[in-house]
Amino acid sequence: STYGSFQGDHRVEVLAMAEQLLLRAVTGTKRGDSELHALCKFELANVLTFQGRCEQAAPLYRESIQSTKDVSTRQLRGQRLVDCLRTLGELDEMQKVLQDLARSTDENIKNKAASDLQQMPRPEKKTKAAAPTAPSSTPEKKTQKYILPRD
C-alpha cells in the first residue's frame, strides 16, 4: 500500500508537507465551496491521524461530516472518526457514531458498524454500594482542537 511505502524520516517529511498543503487548502476554501472545504478538513484529519494526532484530527472529522451533504460520504467519513475515537478511548461517542452507521442502507457500512458495536468493551456492572474512591491522580484527557490560521 502507499501508506506502507512511506516509513521513517521520509514518511515524517511527506506527512509534514501534506499537513502544510492541506492547512493552506482548508484556509483557502473557507469562503468557497462548502463541500470542498469539508473535503480539505477530512484530508487534513487523515494526515493528522497518520501522524498519531487523533486528538487534533477528531474535531476536523466531526466538522467535515457535519458540512457534507452526501449521506454515503458522511458515513465513510464517520468510519474514520470511529477509528480516531477508538484510539482516543472516547467510547461513548464512538458507540453513538457506530449506532448511526449501523442504520445505513449500505450493507458494508451497516455490517462493519454492527460488528464494531459487538466488539466494543462492555461497561463494568456496578455492585450495590461501592465504597467511595479517592480522586485519580491522572490528569483528565482533553481534546485539542487543531488551530487554523485566521485570514
PDB file of C-alpha atoms in Angstrom:
ATOM      1  CA  SER A   1       0.000   0.000   0.000  1.00  0.00           C
ATOM      2  CA  THR A   2       1.001   3.612  -0.406  1.00  0.00           C
ATOM      3  CA  TYR A   3       0.795   4.133   3.357  1.00  0.00           C
ATOM      4  CA  GLY A   4       3.261   1.302   3.909  1.00  0.00           C
ATOM      5  CA  SER A   5       5.793   2.631   1.406  1.00  0.00           C
ATOM      6  CA  PHE A   6       6.493   5.797   3.407  1.00  0.00           C
ATOM      7  CA  GLN A   7       8.494   4.909   6.506  1.00  0.00           C
ATOM      8  CA  GLY A   8      10.914   6.627   8.847  1.00  0.00           C
ATOM      9  CA  ASP A   9      12.172  10.128   8.145  1.00  0.00           C
ATOM     10  CA  HIS A  10      10.739  10.131   4.626  1.00  0.00           C
ATOM     11  CA  ARG A  11       7.258   9.408   5.987  1.00  0.00           C
ATOM     12  CA  VAL A  12       7.559  12.180   8.586  1.00  0.00           C
ATOM     13  CA  GLU A  13       8.672  14.624   5.898  1.00  0.00           C
ATOM     14  CA  VAL A  14       5.892  13.685   3.458  1.00  0.00           C
ATOM     15  CA  LEU A  15       3.210  13.936   6.161  1.00  0.00           C
ATOM     16  CA  ALA A  16       4.535  17.320   7.303  1.00  0.00           C
ATOM     17  CA  MET A  17       4.378  18.603   3.719  1.00  0.00           C
ATOM     18  CA  ALA A  18       0.871  17.182   3.281  1.00  0.00           C
ATOM     19  CA  GLU A  19      -0.233  18.839   6.527  1.00  0.00           C
ATOM     20  CA  GLN A  20       1.039  22.239   5.379  1.00  0.00           C
ATOM     21  CA  LEU A  21      -0.561  21.879   1.942  1.00  0.00           C
ATOM     22  CA  LEU A  22      -3.914  20.791   3.387  1.00  0.00           C
ATOM     23  CA  LEU A  23      -3.819  23.517   6.019  1.00  0.00           C
ATOM     24  CA  ARG A  24      -3.477  26.047   3.199  1.00  0.00           C
ATOM     25  CA  ALA A  25      -6.307  24.305   1.330  1.00  0.00           C
ATOM     26  CA  VAL A  26      -8.591  24.460   4.375  1.00  0.00           C
ATOM     27  CA  THR A  27      -7.816  28.140   4.825  1.00  0.00           C
ATOM     28  CA  GLY A  28      -8.216  28.866   1.105  1.00  0.00           C
ATOM     29  CA  THR A  29     -11.612  27.165   0.812  1.00  0.00           C
ATOM     30  CA  LYS A  30     -13.282  28.812   3.831  1.00  0.00           C
ATOM     31  CA  ARG A  31     -15.342  31.205   1.726  1.00  0.00           C
ATOM     32  CA  GLY A  32     -15.850  28.944  -1.259  1.00  0.00           C
ATOM     33  CA  ASP A  33     -17.492  25.609  -1.915  1.00  0.00           C
ATOM     34  CA  SER A  34     -18.534  24.115   1.453  1.00  0.00           C
ATOM     35  CA  GLU A  35     -18.143  20.553   0.142  1.00  0.00           C
ATOM     36  CA  LEU A  36     -14.560  21.256  -0.953  1.00  0.00           C
ATOM     37  CA  HIS A  37     -13.858  22.875   2.417  1.00  0.00           C
ATOM     38  CA  ALA A  38     -15.229  19.764   4.175  1.00  0.00           C
ATOM     39  CA  LEU A  39     -13.078  17.519   1.971  1.00  0.00           C
ATOM     40  CA  CYS A  40      -9.948  19.522   2.813  1.00  0.00           C
ATOM     41  CA  LYS A  41     -10.726  19.232   6.536  1.00  0.00           C
ATOM     42  CA  PHE A  42     -11.275  15.490   6.152  1.00  0.00           C
ATOM     43  CA  GLU A  43      -7.964  15.014   4.352  1.00  0.00           C
ATOM     44  CA  LEU A  44      -6.143  17.151   6.926  1.00  0.00           C
ATOM     45  CA  ALA A  45      -7.699  14.981   9.654  1.00  0.00           C
ATOM     46  CA  ASN A  46      -6.396  11.877   7.849  1.00  0.00           C
ATOM     47  CA  VAL A  47      -2.861  13.294   7.789  1.00  0.00           C
ATOM     48  CA  LEU A  48      -3.063  14.201  11.483  1.00  0.00           C
ATOM     49  CA  THR A  49      -4.278  10.663  12.223  1.00  0.00           C
ATOM     50  CA  PHE A  50      -1.332   9.179  10.303  1.00  0.00           C
ATOM     51  CA  GLN A  51       0.911  11.381  12.462  1.00  0.00           C
ATOM     52  CA  GLY A  52      -0.668   9.928  15.617  1.00  0.00           C
ATOM     53  CA  ARG A  53      -2.518  13.174  16.406  1.00  0.00           C
ATOM     54  CA  CYS A  54      -6.097  11.912  16.745  1.00  0.00           C
ATOM     55  CA  GLU A  55      -6.858  14.469  19.455  1.00  0.00           C
ATOM     56  CA  GLN A  56      -6.496  17.163  16.790  1.00  0.00           C
ATOM     57  CA  ALA A  57      -7.985  15.099  13.959  1.00  0.00           C
ATOM     58  CA  ALA A  58     -11.287  14.201  15.674  1.00  0.00           C
ATOM     59  CA  PRO A  59     -12.766  17.746  15.621  1.00  0.00           C
ATOM     60  CA  LEU A  60     -11.852  18.074  11.936  1.00  0.00           C
ATOM     61  CA  TYR A  61     -13.534  14.749  11.161  1.00  0.00           C
ATOM     62  CA  ARG A  62     -16.666  15.950  13.002  1.00  0.00           C
ATOM     63  CA  GLU A  63     -16.715  19.280  11.146  1.00  0.00           C
ATOM     64  CA  SER A  64     -16.174  17.522   7.825  1.00  0.00           C
ATOM     65  CA  ILE A  65     -19.080  15.151   8.477  1.00  0.00           C
ATOM     66  CA  GLN A  66     -21.392  17.990   9.526  1.00  0.00           C
ATOM     67  CA  SER A  67     -20.588  20.001   6.390  1.00  0.00           C
ATOM     68  CA  THR A  68     -21.044  17.141   3.924  1.00  0.00           C
ATOM     69  CA  LYS A  69     -24.391  16.735   2.176  1.00  0.00           C
ATOM     70  CA  ASP A  70     -23.922  13.300   0.590  1.00  0.00           C
ATOM     71  CA  VAL A  71     -25.035  10.575   3.016  1.00  0.00           C
ATOM     72  CA  SER A  72     -22.604   7.903   1.815  1.00  0.00           C
ATOM     73  CA  THR A  73     -19.668  10.314   2.035  1.00  0.00           C
ATOM     74  CA  ARG A  74     -20.717  11.304   5.575  1.00  0.00           C
ATOM     75  CA  GLN A  75     -20.858   7.640   6.538  1.00  0.00           C
ATOM     76  CA  LEU A  76     -17.424   6.861   5.099  1.00  0.00           C
ATOM     77  CA  ARG A  77     -16.019   9.833   7.000  1.00  0.00           C
ATOM     78  CA  GLY A  78     -17.848   8.590  10.091  1.00  0.00           C
ATOM     79  CA  GLN A  79     -15.913   5.342   9.853  1.00  0.00           C
ATOM     80  CA  ARG A  80     -12.639   7.283  10.037  1.00  0.00           C
ATOM     81  CA  LEU A  81     -13.963   9.226  13.026  1.00  0.00           C
ATOM     82  CA  VAL A  82     -14.747   5.905  14.739  1.00  0.00           C
ATOM     83  CA  ASP A  83     -11.143   4.756  14.232  1.00  0.00           C
ATOM     84  CA  CYS A  84      -9.891   8.002  15.740  1.00  0.00           C
ATOM     85  CA  LEU A  85     -12.298   7.822  18.690  1.00  0.00           C
ATOM     86  CA  ARG A  86     -11.189   4.239  19.339  1.00  0.00           C
ATOM     87  CA  THR A  87      -7.576   5.433  19.517  1.00  0.00           C
ATOM     88  CA  LEU A  88      -8.580   8.205  21.938  1.00  0.00           C
ATOM     89  CA  GLY A  89     -10.669   5.859  24.092  1.00  0.00           C
ATOM     90  CA  GLU A  90     -13.770   8.007  23.531  1.00  0.00           C
ATOM     91  CA  LEU A  91     -16.092   5.014  23.744  1.00  0.00           C
ATOM     92  CA  ASP A  92     -19.370   6.876  24.394  1.00  0.00           C
ATOM     93  CA  GLU A  93     -19.092   8.988  21.250  1.00  0.00           C
ATOM     94  CA  MET A  94     -17.728   6.028  19.308  1.00  0.00           C
ATOM     95  CA  GLN A  95     -20.801   3.998  20.250  1.00  0.00           C
ATOM     96  CA  LYS A  96     -23.150   6.795  19.140  1.00  0.00           C
ATOM     97  CA  VAL A  97     -21.426   7.118  15.763  1.00  0.00           C
ATOM     98  CA  LEU A  98     -21.463   3.347  15.279  1.00  0.00           C
ATOM     99  CA  GLN A  99     -25.168   3.162  16.156  1.00  0.00           C
ATOM    100  CA  ASP A 100     -25.837   5.772  13.495  1.00  0.00           C
ATOM    101  CA  LEU A 101     -23.703   3.895  10.957  1.00  0.00           C
ATOM    102  CA  ALA A 102     -25.489   0.633  11.820  1.00  0.00           C
ATOM    103  CA  ARG A 103     -28.681   2.184  10.379  1.00  0.00           C
ATOM    104  CA  SER A 104     -27.014   2.730   6.999  1.00  0.00           C
ATOM    105  CA  THR A 105     -28.628   1.431   3.831  1.00  0.00           C
ATOM    106  CA  ASP A 106     -25.125   0.476   2.623  1.00  0.00           C
ATOM    107  CA  GLU A 107     -24.712  -3.154   3.704  1.00  0.00           C
ATOM    108  CA  ASN A 108     -20.915  -2.923   4.062  1.00  0.00           C
ATOM    109  CA  ILE A 109     -21.085   0.107   6.351  1.00  0.00           C
ATOM    110  CA  LYS A 110     -24.025  -1.347   8.268  1.00  0.00           C
ATOM    111  CA  ASN A 111     -22.302  -4.714   8.818  1.00  0.00           C
ATOM    112  CA  LYS A 112     -18.956  -3.161   9.801  1.00  0.00           C
ATOM    113  CA  ALA A 113     -20.677  -0.886  12.321  1.00  0.00           C
ATOM    114  CA  ALA A 114     -22.682  -3.790  13.776  1.00  0.00           C
ATOM    115  CA  SER A 115     -19.509  -5.848  14.100  1.00  0.00           C
ATOM    116  CA  ASP A 116     -17.640  -2.950  15.743  1.00  0.00           C
ATOM    117  CA  LEU A 117     -20.521  -2.445  18.190  1.00  0.00           C
ATOM    118  CA  GLN A 118     -20.398  -6.107  19.209  1.00  0.00           C
ATOM    119  CA  GLN A 119     -16.643  -5.897  19.794  1.00  0.00           C
ATOM    120  CA  MET A 120     -16.820  -2.767  21.956  1.00  0.00           C
ATOM    121  CA  PRO A 121     -15.803  -3.215  25.581  1.00  0.00           C
ATOM    122  CA  ARG A 122     -18.796  -3.602  27.862  1.00  0.00           C
ATOM    123  CA  PRO A 123     -19.104  -1.214  30.794  1.00  0.00           C
ATOM    124  CA  GLU A 124     -18.402  -2.821  34.136  1.00  0.00           C
ATOM    125  CA  LYS A 125     -21.500  -3.687  36.131  1.00  0.00           C
ATOM    126  CA  LYS A 126     -21.765  -1.687  39.308  1.00  0.00           C
ATOM    127  CA  THR A 127     -22.153  -3.523  42.581  1.00  0.00           C
ATOM    128  CA  LYS A 128     -24.589  -2.438  45.265  1.00  0.00           C
ATOM    129  CA  ALA A 129     -22.857   0.249  47.292  1.00  0.00           C
ATOM    130  CA  ALA A 130     -19.322   0.725  46.193  1.00  0.00           C
ATOM    131  CA  ALA A 131     -17.054   2.486  48.635  1.00  0.00           C
ATOM    132  CA  PRO A 132     -16.074   5.971  47.537  1.00  0.00           C
ATOM    133  CA  THR A 133     -12.662   6.155  45.978  1.00  0.00           C
ATOM    134  CA  ALA A 134     -10.075   8.860  46.083  1.00  0.00           C
ATOM    135  CA  PRO A 135      -9.871  11.080  43.014  1.00  0.00           C
ATOM    136  CA  SER A 136      -7.491   9.826  40.380  1.00  0.00           C
ATOM    137  CA  SER A 137      -4.113  11.468  40.183  1.00  0.00           C
ATOM    138  CA  THR A 138      -4.139  11.027  36.411  1.00  0.00           C
ATOM    139  CA  PRO A 139      -4.952  14.232  34.579  1.00  0.00           C
ATOM    140  CA  GLU A 140      -8.162  14.267  32.581  1.00  0.00           C
ATOM    141  CA  LYS A 141      -7.626  13.859  28.835  1.00  0.00           C
ATOM    142  CA  LYS A 142      -8.668  16.955  26.909  1.00  0.00           C
ATOM    143  CA  THR A 143      -9.305  17.037  23.191  1.00  0.00           C
ATOM    144  CA  GLN A 144      -7.069  19.540  21.456  1.00  0.00           C
ATOM    145  CA  LYS A 145      -8.558  21.444  18.582  1.00  0.00           C
ATOM    146  CA  TYR A 146      -6.412  21.988  15.519  1.00  0.00           C
ATOM    147  CA  ILE A 147      -5.912  25.742  15.319  1.00  0.00           C
ATOM    148  CA  LEU A 148      -6.468  27.013  11.806  1.00  0.00           C
ATOM    149  CA  PRO A 149      -4.804  30.327  10.899  1.00  0.00           C
ATOM    150  CA  ARG A 150      -7.004  33.378  10.599  1.00  0.00           C
ATOM    151  CA  ASP A 151      -7.375  35.223   7.332  1.00  0.00           C
TER     152      ASP A 151
END
